[in-house]
């Protein structure tokens, strides 16, 4: 019973490098999203998807790209890493759009440091 | 813009004590409110979900209440245990489907 799986768990990047954070869920959930968690700021929504082929921006989308080619996978791409993107990233999924009335499931997080 | 505030930011209580965590939000037009638990180095685990039409939800020693009109929710933990030590976050869902807004959390430590 995997739930929401994120990889890698830890990553160090140099400024300007690109990378992809992987997220996969095995619960056939329509809704998936990416958050970043920073001290004193809570979790902030980066991008979300309400189904395969459909993505939209959240609160802090700049510097990030997403795609949703399958129901299961929702990768987050950092195009050109900056120190301001040092954070903990969480992927989440829920059965229907926006978690209305549905429990939201989170992955265990990806710790990213940009030097 | 929805803002969610949690007070206190940190709390330390002795084992066995009953305690209340507070969550307030500025926009009462919400679909639901959820309480999560986060252990160090881990993701978030959903504890309770309260629909906007509900007043409270209970799960074991946890009871969450919602007063939508005043923009407040409380999480009551009965007979606290050291294993309850974690950060507790509340989040509201409102506006468009994507808008899950989190508070910054209350870090709880239950001491022996």
CSV table of C-alpha atoms in Angstrom, one decimal:
chain,number,residue,atom,x,y,z
A,1,UNK,CA,0.0,0.0,0.0
A,2,UNK,CA,2.4,2.7,-1.3
A,3,UNK,CA,0.1,5.8,-1.2
A,4,UNK,CA,2.0,8.8,-2.4
A,5,UNK,CA,5.7,8.2,-3.2
A,6,UNK,CA,8.2,11.0,-3.7
A,7,UNK,CA,11.7,10.8,-5.0
A,8,UNK,CA,14.4,11.8,-4.2
A,9,UNK,CA,14.1,12.4,-0.5
A,10,UNK,CA,17.2,14.6,-0.4
A,11,UNK,CA,19.0,16.5,-3.2
A,12,UNK,CA,21.6,19.2,-3.3
A,13,UNK,CA,21.7,21.3,-6.5
A,14,UNK,CA,24.0,24.1,-7.7
A,15,UNK,CA,22.5,27.4,-8.7
A,16,UNK,CA,21.3,27.2,-12.3
A,17,UNK,CA,21.0,23.4,-12.5
A,18,UNK,CA,17.7,21.8,-13.4
A,19,UNK,CA,16.1,18.7,-11.9
A,20,UNK,CA,12.8,16.9,-11.5
A,21,UNK,CA,11.1,15.8,-8.3
A,22,UNK,CA,9.0,12.7,-8.9
A,23,UNK,CA,5.6,12.0,-7.4
A,24,UNK,CA,3.5,8.9,-8.0
A,25,UNK,CA,0.3,7.7,-6.4
A,26,UNK,CA,-1.4,4.4,-6.7
A,27,UNK,CA,-4.8,5.3,-5.4
A,28,UNK,CA,-6.3,6.4,-8.8
A,29,UNK,CA,-6.7,9.9,-7.4
A,30,UNK,CA,-7.8,12.7,-9.8
A,31,UNK,CA,-6.3,15.5,-7.9
A,32,UNK,CA,-2.6,16.0,-7.3
A,33,UNK,CA,-0.6,19.0,-6.1
A,34,UNK,CA,2.8,20.2,-5.1
A,35,UNK,CA,3.5,22.3,-2.0
A,36,UNK,CA,6.6,23.8,-0.6
A,37,UNK,CA,7.1,24.2,3.2
A,38,UNK,CA,9.3,26.9,4.5
A,39,UNK,CA,9.9,27.9,8.2
A,40,UNK,CA,7.3,30.4,9.4
A,41,UNK,CA,5.4,30.3,6.2
A,42,UNK,CA,3.4,27.1,6.2
A,43,UNK,CA,2.8,25.1,3.1
A,44,UNK,CA,2.2,27.0,-0.1
A,45,UNK,CA,0.7,25.6,-3.3
A,46,UNK,CA,3.0,25.5,-6.3
A,47,UNK,CA,1.0,23.7,-9.0
A,48,UNK,CA,-1.9,21.4,-9.1
A,49,UNK,CA,-3.7,19.1,-11.5
A,50,UNK,CA,-7.4,18.0,-11.5
A,51,UNK,CA,-6.7,15.1,-13.9
A,52,UNK,CA,-4.5,13.8,-16.6
A,53,UNK,CA,-3.6,16.5,-19.1
A,54,UNK,CA,-4.8,19.3,-16.9
A,55,UNK,CA,-2.6,21.5,-14.7
A,56,UNK,CA,-2.8,24.9,-13.2
A,57,UNK,CA,-0.7,27.3,-11.1
A,58,UNK,CA,-1.0,27.7,-7.4
A,59,UNK,CA,0.3,30.5,-5.2
A,60,UNK,CA,4.0,30.3,-5.9
A,61,UNK,CA,4.5,28.8,-9.4
A,62,UNK,CA,7.5,30.8,-10.7
A,63,UNK,CA,10.5,28.7,-11.5
A,64,UNK,CA,8.6,25.5,-11.6
A,65,UNK,CA,7.0,23.4,-14.3
A,66,UNK,CA,4.6,20.5,-14.1
A,67,UNK,CA,2.9,18.0,-16.4
A,68,UNK,CA,0.3,15.3,-15.9
A,69,UNK,CA,0.5,12.7,-18.7
A,70,UNK,CA,-0.9,9.9,-16.5
A,71,UNK,CA,-3.2,9.7,-13.6
A,72,UNK,CA,-0.5,8.2,-11.4
A,73,UNK,CA,2.4,10.6,-12.0
A,74,UNK,CA,2.9,14.3,-11.4
A,75,UNK,CA,6.5,15.4,-11.7
A,76,UNK,CA,7.7,18.9,-10.6
A,77,UNK,CA,10.5,20.4,-12.6
A,78,UNK,CA,12.9,23.1,-11.4
A,79,UNK,CA,14.0,24.9,-14.6
A,80,UNK,CA,17.0,26.8,-13.2
A,81,UNK,CA,17.5,26.3,-9.5
A,82,UNK,CA,18.0,29.3,-7.2
A,83,UNK,CA,18.9,29.4,-3.5
A,84,UNK,CA,15.3,30.7,-2.9
A,85,UNK,CA,14.0,27.3,-3.9
A,86,UNK,CA,15.8,25.6,-1.0
A,87,UNK,CA,12.8,24.1,0.8
A,88,UNK,CA,10.9,20.9,1.6
A,89,UNK,CA,8.6,19.9,-1.2
A,90,UNK,CA,5.5,17.8,-0.6
A,91,UNK,CA,3.3,16.1,-3.2
A,92,UNK,CA,-0.3,15.4,-2.3
A,93,UNK,CA,-3.3,13.7,-3.8
A,94,UNK,CA,-7.0,13.3,-3.2
A,95,UNK,CA,-9.9,11.5,-4.8
A,96,UNK,CA,-11.5,14.5,-6.3
A,97,UNK,CA,-10.8,18.1,-7.2
A,98,UNK,CA,-9.4,20.2,-4.4
A,99,UNK,CA,-10.1,17.7,-1.7
A,100,UNK,CA,-13.6,18.9,-1.2
A,101,UNK,CA,-14.9,16.6,1.4
A,102,UNK,CA,-12.0,14.2,0.8
A,103,UNK,CA,-9.0,13.3,2.8
A,104,UNK,CA,-5.7,14.6,1.3
A,105,UNK,CA,-2.8,12.2,1.2
A,106,UNK,CA,0.8,13.5,1.4
A,107,UNK,CA,4.1,12.1,0.4
A,108,UNK,CA,7.0,12.1,2.9
A,109,UNK,CA,8.7,15.1,1.3
A,110,UNK,CA,11.7,15.9,-0.7
A,111,UNK,CA,14.4,18.1,1.0
A,112,UNK,CA,16.1,20.3,-1.6
A,113,UNK,CA,19.1,22.5,-1.0
A,114,UNK,CA,20.3,24.9,-3.7
A,115,UNK,CA,23.8,26.2,-3.2
B,1,UNK,CA,-6.9,36.3,0.3
B,2,UNK,CA,-7.5,33.5,2.9
B,3,UNK,CA,-5.1,33.6,5.9
B,4,UNK,CA,-4.9,30.9,8.5
B,5,UNK,CA,-3.4,31.5,11.9
B,6,UNK,CA,-2.5,28.9,14.5
B,7,UNK,CA,-1.9,29.9,18.1
B,8,UNK,CA,0.2,29.0,20.0
B,9,UNK,CA,3.2,28.3,17.8
B,10,UNK,CA,4.6,25.9,20.4
B,11,UNK,CA,3.2,24.2,23.4
B,12,UNK,CA,4.6,21.9,26.1
B,13,UNK,CA,2.4,19.9,28.4
B,14,UNK,CA,2.8,17.1,30.9
B,15,UNK,CA,1.5,13.7,30.0
B,16,UNK,CA,-2.1,13.1,30.8
B,17,UNK,CA,-3.2,16.7,30.3
B,18,UNK,CA,-6.1,17.7,28.1
B,19,UNK,CA,-5.2,20.4,25.6
B,20,UNK,CA,-6.7,22.7,22.9
B,21,UNK,CA,-5.0,23.9,19.7
B,22,UNK,CA,-6.5,26.9,18.0
B,23,UNK,CA,-6.9,27.7,14.3
B,24,UNK,CA,-8.5,30.8,12.9
B,25,UNK,CA,-9.2,31.8,9.3
B,26,UNK,CA,-10.2,35.1,7.7
B,27,UNK,CA,-12.6,34.0,4.9
B,28,UNK,CA,-15.5,32.0,6.1
B,29,UNK,CA,-16.4,30.8,2.6
B,30,UNK,CA,-14.8,27.4,3.0
B,31,UNK,CA,-15.7,23.9,1.9
B,32,UNK,CA,-14.0,22.1,4.7
B,33,UNK,CA,-11.3,22.3,7.3
B,34,UNK,CA,-8.7,19.6,8.0
B,35,UNK,CA,-6.3,19.0,10.8
B,36,UNK,CA,-3.0,17.3,10.0
B,37,UNK,CA,-0.2,15.9,12.1
B,38,UNK,CA,3.4,16.2,10.9
B,39,UNK,CA,6.3,14.3,12.6
B,40,UNK,CA,9.8,15.6,12.1
B,41,UNK,CA,11.2,14.7,8.7
B,42,UNK,CA,7.9,13.2,7.6
B,43,UNK,CA,4.9,14.2,5.5
B,44,UNK,CA,1.5,15.2,6.8
B,45,UNK,CA,-1.1,12.7,8.0
B,46,UNK,CA,-4.7,13.7,8.0
B,47,UNK,CA,-6.4,13.5,11.4
B,48,UNK,CA,-9.8,15.0,11.0
B,49,UNK,CA,-11.9,16.6,8.3
B,50,UNK,CA,-14.8,18.8,9.1
B,51,UNK,CA,-17.2,19.7,6.3
B,52,UNK,CA,-18.5,23.3,6.3
B,53,UNK,CA,-21.9,22.1,7.3
B,54,UNK,CA,-20.6,20.2,10.3
B,55,UNK,CA,-19.8,21.5,13.8
B,56,UNK,CA,-17.4,18.8,15.0
B,57,UNK,CA,-15.7,15.6,14.3
B,58,UNK,CA,-14.2,13.0,16.6
B,59,UNK,CA,-11.6,10.3,16.3
B,60,UNK,CA,-10.5,8.5,19.4
B,61,UNK,CA,-9.0,11.1,21.8
B,62,UNK,CA,-9.2,13.9,19.2
B,63,UNK,CA,-12.1,16.2,18.8
B,64,UNK,CA,-12.2,19.0,16.2
B,65,UNK,CA,-14.8,21.8,16.2
B,66,UNK,CA,-15.7,24.3,13.6
B,67,UNK,CA,-17.4,27.7,13.9
B,68,UNK,CA,-17.4,28.9,10.4
B,69,UNK,CA,-19.2,32.2,11.1
B,70,UNK,CA,-16.4,33.3,13.5
B,71,UNK,CA,-13.6,31.7,11.5
B,72,UNK,CA,-12.4,29.4,14.2
B,73,UNK,CA,-11.6,25.8,14.7
B,74,UNK,CA,-10.2,24.0,17.7
B,75,UNK,CA,-8.5,20.6,18.1
B,76,UNK,CA,-9.0,19.1,21.5
B,77,UNK,CA,-6.6,16.3,22.5
B,78,UNK,CA,-7.7,14.3,25.6
B,79,UNK,CA,-5.3,12.6,28.0
B,80,UNK,CA,-2.2,13.6,26.0
B,81,UNK,CA,0.6,11.1,25.6
B,82,UNK,CA,4.3,11.5,24.6
B,83,UNK,CA,3.4,9.9,21.2
B,84,UNK,CA,1.2,12.9,20.5
B,85,UNK,CA,4.3,15.1,20.2
B,86,UNK,CA,4.3,16.5,16.7
B,87,UNK,CA,3.4,19.6,14.8
B,88,UNK,CA,-0.3,20.0,14.2
B,89,UNK,CA,-1.5,21.9,11.1
B,90,UNK,CA,-4.9,23.1,10.1
B,91,UNK,CA,-5.9,23.8,6.6
B,92,UNK,CA,-9.0,25.2,4.9
B,93,UNK,CA,-10.3,24.4,1.5
B,94,UNK,CA,-12.2,27.3,-0.2
B,95,UNK,CA,-12.5,29.3,-3.3
B,96,UNK,CA,-11.5,27.3,-6.4
B,97,UNK,CA,-10.8,23.6,-6.1
B,98,UNK,CA,-7.1,24.1,-5.6
B,99,UNK,CA,-7.1,26.4,-2.7
B,100,UNK,CA,-6.0,24.6,0.3
B,101,UNK,CA,-4.6,27.2,2.7
B,102,UNK,CA,-2.4,26.0,5.6
B,103,UNK,CA,-1.6,27.6,8.9
B,104,UNK,CA,2.0,27.5,10.1
B,105,UNK,CA,1.3,24.9,12.8
B,106,UNK,CA,1.5,24.3,16.5
B,107,UNK,CA,4.5,22.3,17.7
B,108,UNK,CA,3.3,20.1,20.6
B,109,UNK,CA,5.6,18.4,23.1
B,110,UNK,CA,4.1,16.1,25.7
B,111,UNK,CA,6.6,15.4,28.5
B,112,UNK,CA,6.7,12.4,30.8
